Coordinates of C-alpha atoms in Angstrom, one line a residue:
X1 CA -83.2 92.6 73.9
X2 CA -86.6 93.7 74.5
X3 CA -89.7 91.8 74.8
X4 CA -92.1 93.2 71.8
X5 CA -95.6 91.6 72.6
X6 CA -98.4 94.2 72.2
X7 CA -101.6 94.8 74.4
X8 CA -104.7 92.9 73.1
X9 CA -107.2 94.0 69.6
X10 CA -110.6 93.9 69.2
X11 CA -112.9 91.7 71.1
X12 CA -112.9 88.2 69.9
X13 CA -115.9 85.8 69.2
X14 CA -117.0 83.6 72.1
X15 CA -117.9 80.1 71.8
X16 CA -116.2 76.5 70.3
X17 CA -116.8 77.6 66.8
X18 CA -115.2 81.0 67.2
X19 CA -111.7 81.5 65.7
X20 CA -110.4 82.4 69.2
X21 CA -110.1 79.1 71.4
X22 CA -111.1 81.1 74.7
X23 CA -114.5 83.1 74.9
X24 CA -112.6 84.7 77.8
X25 CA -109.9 86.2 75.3
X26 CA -109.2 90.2 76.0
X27 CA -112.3 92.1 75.1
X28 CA -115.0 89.5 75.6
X29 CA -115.3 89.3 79.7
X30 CA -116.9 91.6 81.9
X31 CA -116.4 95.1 80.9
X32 CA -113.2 96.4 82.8
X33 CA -113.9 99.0 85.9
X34 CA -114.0 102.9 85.2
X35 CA -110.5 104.0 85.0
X36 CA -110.3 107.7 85.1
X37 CA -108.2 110.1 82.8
X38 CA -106.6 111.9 85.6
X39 CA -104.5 108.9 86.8
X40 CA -101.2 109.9 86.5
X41 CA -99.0 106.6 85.0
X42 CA -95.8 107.6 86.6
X43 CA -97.4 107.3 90.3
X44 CA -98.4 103.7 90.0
X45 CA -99.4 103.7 93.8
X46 CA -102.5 105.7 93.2
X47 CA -103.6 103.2 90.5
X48 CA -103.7 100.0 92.9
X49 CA -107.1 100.7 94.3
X50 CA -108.0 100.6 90.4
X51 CA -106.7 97.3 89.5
X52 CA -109.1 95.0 87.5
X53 CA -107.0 91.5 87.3
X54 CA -109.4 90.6 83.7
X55 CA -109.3 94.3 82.4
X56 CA -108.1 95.2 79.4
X57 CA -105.5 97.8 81.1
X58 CA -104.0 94.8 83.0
X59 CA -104.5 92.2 80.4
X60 CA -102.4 94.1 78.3
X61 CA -99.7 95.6 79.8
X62 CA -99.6 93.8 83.3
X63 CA -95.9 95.2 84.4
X64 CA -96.9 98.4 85.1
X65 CA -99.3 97.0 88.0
X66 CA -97.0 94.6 88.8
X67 CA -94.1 96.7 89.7
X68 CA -96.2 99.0 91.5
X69 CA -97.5 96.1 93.6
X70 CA -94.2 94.4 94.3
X71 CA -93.0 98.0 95.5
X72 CA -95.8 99.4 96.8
X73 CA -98.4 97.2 98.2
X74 CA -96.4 93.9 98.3
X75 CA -99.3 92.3 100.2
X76 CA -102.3 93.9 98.8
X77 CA -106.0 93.4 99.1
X78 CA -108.2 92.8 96.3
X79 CA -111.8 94.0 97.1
X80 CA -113.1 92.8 94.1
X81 CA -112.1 89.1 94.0
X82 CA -111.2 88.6 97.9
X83 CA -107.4 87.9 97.2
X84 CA -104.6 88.7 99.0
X85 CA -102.0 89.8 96.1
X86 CA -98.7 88.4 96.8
X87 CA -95.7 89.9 94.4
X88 CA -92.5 89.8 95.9
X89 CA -90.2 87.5 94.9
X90 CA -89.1 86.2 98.8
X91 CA -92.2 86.3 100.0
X92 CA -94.0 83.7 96.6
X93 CA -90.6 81.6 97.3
X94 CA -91.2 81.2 101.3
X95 CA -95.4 80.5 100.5
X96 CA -94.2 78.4 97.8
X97 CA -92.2 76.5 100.2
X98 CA -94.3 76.3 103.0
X99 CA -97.7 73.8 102.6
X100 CA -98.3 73.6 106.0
X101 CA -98.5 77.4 106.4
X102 CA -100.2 78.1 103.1
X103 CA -101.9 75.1 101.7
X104 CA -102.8 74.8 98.4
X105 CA -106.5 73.6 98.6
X106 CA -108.0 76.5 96.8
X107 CA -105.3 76.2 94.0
X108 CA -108.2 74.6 91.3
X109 CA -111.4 76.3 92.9
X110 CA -113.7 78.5 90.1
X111 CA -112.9 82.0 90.2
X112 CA -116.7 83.5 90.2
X113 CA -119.6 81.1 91.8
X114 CA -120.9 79.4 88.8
X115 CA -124.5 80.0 88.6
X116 CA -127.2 77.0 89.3
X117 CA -128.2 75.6 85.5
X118 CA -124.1 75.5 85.2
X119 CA -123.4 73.1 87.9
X120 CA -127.0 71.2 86.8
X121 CA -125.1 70.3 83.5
X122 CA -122.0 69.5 85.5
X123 CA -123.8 67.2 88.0
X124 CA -125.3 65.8 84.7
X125 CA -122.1 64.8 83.8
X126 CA -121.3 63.3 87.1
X127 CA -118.5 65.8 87.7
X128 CA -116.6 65.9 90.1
X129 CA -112.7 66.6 90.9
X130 CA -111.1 64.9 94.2
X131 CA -107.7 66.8 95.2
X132 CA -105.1 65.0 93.5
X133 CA -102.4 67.1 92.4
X134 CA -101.8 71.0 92.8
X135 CA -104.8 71.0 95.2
X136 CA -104.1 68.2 97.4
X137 CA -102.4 68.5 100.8
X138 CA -103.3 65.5 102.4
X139 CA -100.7 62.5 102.5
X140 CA -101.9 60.9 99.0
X141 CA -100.1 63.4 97.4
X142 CA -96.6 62.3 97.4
X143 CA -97.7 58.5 96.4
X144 CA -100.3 60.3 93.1
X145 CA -97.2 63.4 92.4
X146 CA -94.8 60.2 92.0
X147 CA -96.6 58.4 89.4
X148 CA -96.9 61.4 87.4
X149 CA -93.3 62.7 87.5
X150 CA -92.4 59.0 86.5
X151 CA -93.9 60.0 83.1
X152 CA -92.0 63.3 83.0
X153 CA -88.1 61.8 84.0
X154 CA -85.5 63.1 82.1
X155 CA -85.3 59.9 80.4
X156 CA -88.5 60.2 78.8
X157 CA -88.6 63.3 78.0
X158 CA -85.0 62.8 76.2
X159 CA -86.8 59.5 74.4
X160 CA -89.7 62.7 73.6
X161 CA -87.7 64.5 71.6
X162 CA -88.0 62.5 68.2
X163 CA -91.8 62.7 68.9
X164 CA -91.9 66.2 69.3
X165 CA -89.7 66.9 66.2
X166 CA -91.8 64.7 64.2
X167 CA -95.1 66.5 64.8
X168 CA -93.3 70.1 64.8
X169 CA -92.2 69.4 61.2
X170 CA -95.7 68.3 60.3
X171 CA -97.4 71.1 61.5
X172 CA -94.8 73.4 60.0
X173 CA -95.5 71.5 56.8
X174 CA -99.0 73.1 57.1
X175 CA -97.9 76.2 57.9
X176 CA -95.6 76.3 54.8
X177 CA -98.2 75.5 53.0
X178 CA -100.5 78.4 54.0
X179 CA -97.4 80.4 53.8
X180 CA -97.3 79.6 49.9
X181 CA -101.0 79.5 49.4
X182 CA -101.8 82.8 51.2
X183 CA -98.6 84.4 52.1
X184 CA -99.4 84.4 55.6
X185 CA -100.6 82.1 58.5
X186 CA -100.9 81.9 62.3
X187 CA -98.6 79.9 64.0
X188 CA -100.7 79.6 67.3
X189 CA -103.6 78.1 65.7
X190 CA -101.7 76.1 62.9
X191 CA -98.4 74.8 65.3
X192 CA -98.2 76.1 68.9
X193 CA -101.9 75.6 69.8
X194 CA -102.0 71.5 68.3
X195 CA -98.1 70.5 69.1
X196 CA -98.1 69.7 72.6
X197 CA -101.9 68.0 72.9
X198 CA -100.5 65.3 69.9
X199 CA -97.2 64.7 71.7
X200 CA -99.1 64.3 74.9
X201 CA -101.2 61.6 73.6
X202 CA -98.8 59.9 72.0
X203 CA -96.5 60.2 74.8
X204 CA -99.3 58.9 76.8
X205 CA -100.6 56.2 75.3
X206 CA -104.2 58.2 74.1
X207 CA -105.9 56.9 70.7
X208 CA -109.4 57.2 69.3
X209 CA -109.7 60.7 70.2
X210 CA -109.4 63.5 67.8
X211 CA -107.0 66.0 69.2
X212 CA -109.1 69.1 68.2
X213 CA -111.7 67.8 70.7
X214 CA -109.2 67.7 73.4
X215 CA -107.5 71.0 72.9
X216 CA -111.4 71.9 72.6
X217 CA -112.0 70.3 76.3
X218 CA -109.1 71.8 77.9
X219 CA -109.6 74.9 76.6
X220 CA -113.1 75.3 78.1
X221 CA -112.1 73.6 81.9
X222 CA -109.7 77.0 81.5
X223 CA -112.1 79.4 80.9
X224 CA -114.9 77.5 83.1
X225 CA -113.0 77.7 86.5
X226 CA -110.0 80.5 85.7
X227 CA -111.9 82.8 83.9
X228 CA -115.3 85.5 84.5
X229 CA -117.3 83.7 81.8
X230 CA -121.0 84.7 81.5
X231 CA -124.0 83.3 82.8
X232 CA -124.6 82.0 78.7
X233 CA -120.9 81.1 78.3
X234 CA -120.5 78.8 81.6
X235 CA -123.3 76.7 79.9
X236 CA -121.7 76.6 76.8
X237 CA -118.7 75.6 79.0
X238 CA -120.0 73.2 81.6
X239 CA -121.1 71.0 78.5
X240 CA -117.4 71.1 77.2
X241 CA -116.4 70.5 80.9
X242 CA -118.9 67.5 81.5
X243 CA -117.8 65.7 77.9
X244 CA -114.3 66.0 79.1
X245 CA -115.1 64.6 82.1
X246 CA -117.1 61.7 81.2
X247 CA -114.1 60.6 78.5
X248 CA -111.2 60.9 81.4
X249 CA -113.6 58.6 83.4
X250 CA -114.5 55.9 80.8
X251 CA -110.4 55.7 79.9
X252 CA -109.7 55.8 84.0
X253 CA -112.3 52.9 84.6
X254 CA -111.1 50.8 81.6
X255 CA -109.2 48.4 83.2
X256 CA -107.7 47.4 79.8
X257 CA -104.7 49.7 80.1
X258 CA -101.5 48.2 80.3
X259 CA -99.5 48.8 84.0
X260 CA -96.9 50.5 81.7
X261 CA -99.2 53.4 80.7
X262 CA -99.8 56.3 82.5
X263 CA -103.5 56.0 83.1
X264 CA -102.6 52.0 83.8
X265 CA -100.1 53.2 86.3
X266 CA -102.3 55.8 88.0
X267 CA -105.6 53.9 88.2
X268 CA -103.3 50.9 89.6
X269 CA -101.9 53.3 92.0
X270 CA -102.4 52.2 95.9
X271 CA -103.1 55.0 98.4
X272 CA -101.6 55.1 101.8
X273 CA -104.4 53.1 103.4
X274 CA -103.3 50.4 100.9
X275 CA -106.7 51.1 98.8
X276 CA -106.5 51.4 95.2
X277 CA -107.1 55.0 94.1
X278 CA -111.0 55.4 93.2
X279 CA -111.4 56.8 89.8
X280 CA -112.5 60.3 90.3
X281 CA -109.2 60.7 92.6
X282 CA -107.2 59.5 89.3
X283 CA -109.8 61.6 87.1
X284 CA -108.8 64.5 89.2
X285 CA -105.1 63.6 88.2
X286 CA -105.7 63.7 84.7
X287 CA -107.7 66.3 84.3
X288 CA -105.2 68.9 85.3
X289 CA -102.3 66.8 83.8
X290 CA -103.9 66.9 80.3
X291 CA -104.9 70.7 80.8
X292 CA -101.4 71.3 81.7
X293 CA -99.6 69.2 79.0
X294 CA -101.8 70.3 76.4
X295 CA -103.0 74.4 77.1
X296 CA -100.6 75.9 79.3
X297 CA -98.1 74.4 76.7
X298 CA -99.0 75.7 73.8
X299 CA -99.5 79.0 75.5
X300 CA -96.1 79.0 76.1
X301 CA -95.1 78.5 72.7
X302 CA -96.8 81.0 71.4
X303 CA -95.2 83.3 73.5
X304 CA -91.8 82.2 72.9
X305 CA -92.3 82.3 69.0
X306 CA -94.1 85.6 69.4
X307 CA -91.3 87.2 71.6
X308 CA -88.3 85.5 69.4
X309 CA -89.8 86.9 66.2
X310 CA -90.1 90.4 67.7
X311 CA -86.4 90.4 68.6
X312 CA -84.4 92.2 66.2
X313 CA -81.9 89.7 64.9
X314 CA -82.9 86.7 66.8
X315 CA -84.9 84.5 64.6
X316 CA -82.4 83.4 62.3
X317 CA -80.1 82.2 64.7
X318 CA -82.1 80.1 66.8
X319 CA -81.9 76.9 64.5
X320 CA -78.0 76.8 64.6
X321 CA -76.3 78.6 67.4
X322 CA -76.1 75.7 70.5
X323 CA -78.4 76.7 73.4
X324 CA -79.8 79.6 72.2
X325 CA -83.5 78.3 72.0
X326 CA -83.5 76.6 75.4
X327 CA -82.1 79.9 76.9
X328 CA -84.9 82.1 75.3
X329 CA -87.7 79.6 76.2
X330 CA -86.1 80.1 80.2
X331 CA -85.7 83.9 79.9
X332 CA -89.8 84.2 78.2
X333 CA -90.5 81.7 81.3
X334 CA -89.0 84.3 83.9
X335 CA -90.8 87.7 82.2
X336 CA -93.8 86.4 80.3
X337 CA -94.8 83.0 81.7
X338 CA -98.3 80.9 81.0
X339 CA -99.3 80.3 84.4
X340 CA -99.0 83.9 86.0
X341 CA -100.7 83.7 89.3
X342 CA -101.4 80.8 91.4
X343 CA -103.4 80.6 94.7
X344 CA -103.0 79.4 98.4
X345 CA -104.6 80.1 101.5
X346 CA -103.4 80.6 104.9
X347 CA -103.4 77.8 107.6
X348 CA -103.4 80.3 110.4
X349 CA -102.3 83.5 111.2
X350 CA -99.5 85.0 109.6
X351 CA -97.6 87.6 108.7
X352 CA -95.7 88.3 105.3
X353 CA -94.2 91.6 104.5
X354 CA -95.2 93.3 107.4
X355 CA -99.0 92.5 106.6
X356 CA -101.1 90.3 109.4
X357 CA -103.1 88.0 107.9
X358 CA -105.8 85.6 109.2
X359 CA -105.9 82.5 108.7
X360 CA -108.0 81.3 105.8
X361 CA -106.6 84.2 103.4
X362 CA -106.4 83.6 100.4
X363 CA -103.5 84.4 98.5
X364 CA -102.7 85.1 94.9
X365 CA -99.1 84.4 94.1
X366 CA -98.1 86.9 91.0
X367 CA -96.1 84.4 89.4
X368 CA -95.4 86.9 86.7
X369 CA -94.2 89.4 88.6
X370 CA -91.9 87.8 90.8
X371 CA -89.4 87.3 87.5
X372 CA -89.5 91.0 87.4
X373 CA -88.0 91.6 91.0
X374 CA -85.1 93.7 90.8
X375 CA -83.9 92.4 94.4
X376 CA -83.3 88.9 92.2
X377 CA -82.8 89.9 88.2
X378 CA -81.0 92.6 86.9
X379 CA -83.1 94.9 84.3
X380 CA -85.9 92.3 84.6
X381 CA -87.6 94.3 81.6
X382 CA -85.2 93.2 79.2
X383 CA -85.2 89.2 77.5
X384 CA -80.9 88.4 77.9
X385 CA -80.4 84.6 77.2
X386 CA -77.3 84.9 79.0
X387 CA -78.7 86.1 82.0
X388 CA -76.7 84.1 84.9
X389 CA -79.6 83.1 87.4
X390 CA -82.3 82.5 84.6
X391 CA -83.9 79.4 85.7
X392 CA -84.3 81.2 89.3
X393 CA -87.9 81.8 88.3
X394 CA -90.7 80.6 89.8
X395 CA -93.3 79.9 87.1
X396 CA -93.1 76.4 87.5
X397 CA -93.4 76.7 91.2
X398 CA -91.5 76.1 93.7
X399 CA -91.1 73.1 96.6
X400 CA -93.8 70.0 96.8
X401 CA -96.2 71.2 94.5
X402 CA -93.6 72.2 91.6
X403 CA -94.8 71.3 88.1
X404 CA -94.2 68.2 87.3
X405 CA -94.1 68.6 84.2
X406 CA -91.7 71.7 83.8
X407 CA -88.9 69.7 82.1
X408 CA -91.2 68.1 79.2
X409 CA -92.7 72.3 78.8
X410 CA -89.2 73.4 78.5
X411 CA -88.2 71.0 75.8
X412 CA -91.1 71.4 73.8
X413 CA -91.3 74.8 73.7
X414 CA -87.3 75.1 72.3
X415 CA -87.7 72.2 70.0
X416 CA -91.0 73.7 68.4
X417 CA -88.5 77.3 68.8
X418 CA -86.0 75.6 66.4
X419 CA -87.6 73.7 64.1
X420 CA -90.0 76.8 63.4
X421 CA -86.5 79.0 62.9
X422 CA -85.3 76.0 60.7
X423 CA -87.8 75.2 58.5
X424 CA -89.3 78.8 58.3
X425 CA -85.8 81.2 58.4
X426 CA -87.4 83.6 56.4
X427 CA -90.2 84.2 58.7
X428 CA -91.4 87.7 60.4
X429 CA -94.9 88.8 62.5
X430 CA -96.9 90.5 60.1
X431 CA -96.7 93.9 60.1
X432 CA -99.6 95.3 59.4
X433 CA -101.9 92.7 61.2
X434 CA -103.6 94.4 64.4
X435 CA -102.5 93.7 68.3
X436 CA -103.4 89.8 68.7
X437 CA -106.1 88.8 71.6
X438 CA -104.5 88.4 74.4
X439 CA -105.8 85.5 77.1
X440 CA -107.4 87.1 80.3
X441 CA -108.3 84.3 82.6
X442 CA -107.1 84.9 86.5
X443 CA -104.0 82.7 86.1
X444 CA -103.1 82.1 82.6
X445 CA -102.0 84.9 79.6
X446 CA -100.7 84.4 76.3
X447 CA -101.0 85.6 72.5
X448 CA -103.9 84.1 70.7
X449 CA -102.3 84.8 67.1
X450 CA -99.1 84.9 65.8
X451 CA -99.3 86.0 62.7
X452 CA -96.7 85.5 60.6
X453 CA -95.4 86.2 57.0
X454 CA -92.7 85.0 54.9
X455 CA -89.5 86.7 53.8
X456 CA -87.8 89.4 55.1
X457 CA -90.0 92.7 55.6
X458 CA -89.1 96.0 53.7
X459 CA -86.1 97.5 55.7
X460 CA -84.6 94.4 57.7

């Protein structure tokens, strides 16, 4: 089984009104660097030096690049963003599992300085993000990381599953809808891109807000701090950012949520000095837990329904045959995850892969790549459900600083999987619609339409 997503279409609009959710969508960032015809594809090696992390060339058909990192350059320098590119398998695990050595405090920084009137309408806002989660290493962290996975037990995420069939089946309603109205729809915008920001809020106890502005809000922190938005889009973002940041902080300060809650539990949260957490500390939580459980989410969906309707075969077995759904969802996780890179830098010297480094490196772990390592997974370039050592991935991470979150992602994304197979059996991509826009920020990719169509296409 081969994994059919396609490189990325024409450039998409920028902005919150703009069909595409991401103004740094394939096509719409800085232009890509000169790439000349000679380059031979089959000698990878030659093409490192060439590597653009947001061009299109990469954007679109990353394993190429990847493979000729992992075995070429498994430690390679990036002159144009300052990162260390880390792309073995071994060598992500042992940073993963390693804080001391390789700490995590540039995890959430902004990947391009963000020009002056940007941060003006940030300080407006009164943003600002204390380490809390992914970015902390100081000894807070274990206190904050437990309150969070006490949210995301397997219990709960068990009692989630009614919630997140319920709001699958009423966004597939809307999608049959447009199905029968138009004869064709987009199942990122219409299911994969809303499904996990309602469950979240439900989950979490969030009202009064409409979830199109939140998905909005998350959307924009994205692009704001992991993309290469212009000097005109990071204002258009740092508003988006600012809103966002002012709601999190009047829900944090209300003092009116119940203990049982999960902003209750956090802002009642003691820190090791026996000091109640301040509210940007817990702001800093849920800013990044909301991003995560909402964006990062519903990229992943989109993949997985993308990839599962591209498989010859596949779709119409998904709703009935026992597994099958959780066991794609883990194999699209491995080869085409939402979080592709993450970062770290180096407490000291060190030396991975033969490379010295100094300390204060900073790494970029290629996520992505590492479920492509032949010294791990056999014929990495092809999706197999029944692959032995499929969860061995490392897309959620790896050690203290593992998602949190990973079991509540996994379940969504196979219970949106099967009640989309269900409900829609007759569904197919589109064929004629062009390559979808593809997501281009530094540490996040997905489809940004899946276009679909109902009943089976001409030949199948």
């Amino acid at each position: 089984m081969t994994s059919a997503l396609r490189g990325p279409g024409p450039a998409s609009p920028t902005g919150p009104a703009g069909p595409c959710p991401y103004g740094g969508a394939t096509g719409t960032a800085l232009s890509p660097s000169p790439q000349p015809d000679s380059i031979d594809p089959i000698a990878p090696v030659d093409r490192i030096p060439l590597l653009d992390l947001f061009g299109e060339d990469f954007v679109s058909d990353p394993y190429p690049w990847l493979d000729a990192l992992r075995t070429e350059a498994p430690v390679h320098h990036d002159a144009a963003t300052g990162l260390w590119l880390v792309s073995r398998y071994e060598d992500i695990r042992r940073v993963l599992l390693d804080p001391e050595a390789f700490r995590p405090d540039n995890a959430q920084h902004a990947v391009i300085p963000l020009t002056v009137p940007a941060l003006r309408l940030l300080a407006r806002a009164g943003f600002r993000l204390r380490p809390a989660l992914a970015n902390n290493a100081t000894e807070s962290h274990a206190g904050l990381r437990r309150v969070v996975t006490r949210f995301f037990n397997a219990q709960r995420v068990a009692a989630a599953v009614p919630v997140i069939e319920r709001v699958a089946c009423e966004l597939l309603d809307t999608v049959r809808a447009e199905l029968d109205g138009r004869g064709h729809s987009d199942l990122f915008g219409a299911f994969a891109h809303t499904l996990p920001c309602r469950v979240m809020m439900e989950l979490l106890g969030i009202d009064g807000l409409d979830p199109v502005t939140l998905v909005r809000w998350s959307d924009a922190s994205l692009e704001l701090f992991y993309g290469r938005p212009s000097p005109e889009r990071q204002l258009e973002l740092a508003v988006l950012v600012g809103e966002f940041h002012q709601w999190l902080t009047s829900v944090v300060a209300d003092r009116a949520a119940t203990p049982d809650s999960f902003v209750g539990a956090l802002s009642r949260h003691r820190l090791p000095d026996g000091e109640t957490v301040d509210v940007q500390t817990a702001v800093g939580a849920c800013f990044f837990v909301f991003i995560a459980g909402q964006s990062t989410t519903g990229q992943l969906i989109a993949t997985v329904l993308r990839s599962a309707l591209a498989e010859p075969g596949l779709w119409r077995r998904l709703a009935d045959e026992e597994g099958l759904a959780e066991a794609w969802v883990e194999e699209v996780l491995r080869r085409e995850p939402p979080v592709t890179t993450w970062r770290r830098v180096t407490a000291g010297p060190v030396e991975l892969s033969g490379v010295r480094l100094p300390g204060g490196a900073e790494l970029l772990l290629m996520l992505m790549g590492s479920g492509s390592d032949t010294e791990v997974f056999d014929a990495p370039d092809l999706l197999l459900p029944s692959r032995a050592n499929v969860r061995h991935h490392l897309s959620f991470g790896a050690g203290r600083h593992r998602c949190p979150g990973a079991s509540l992602a996994r379940t969504e994304a196979a219970v949106a999987l099967k009640a989309a197979a269900g409900r829609l059996p007759g569904l197919h991509l589109t064929p004629d619609a062009p390559p979808p826009p593809v997501l281009d920020l530094l540490s996040f990719r997905a489809p940004l339409e899946v276009r679909v169509s109902d009943g089976l296409p001409t030949g199948a």
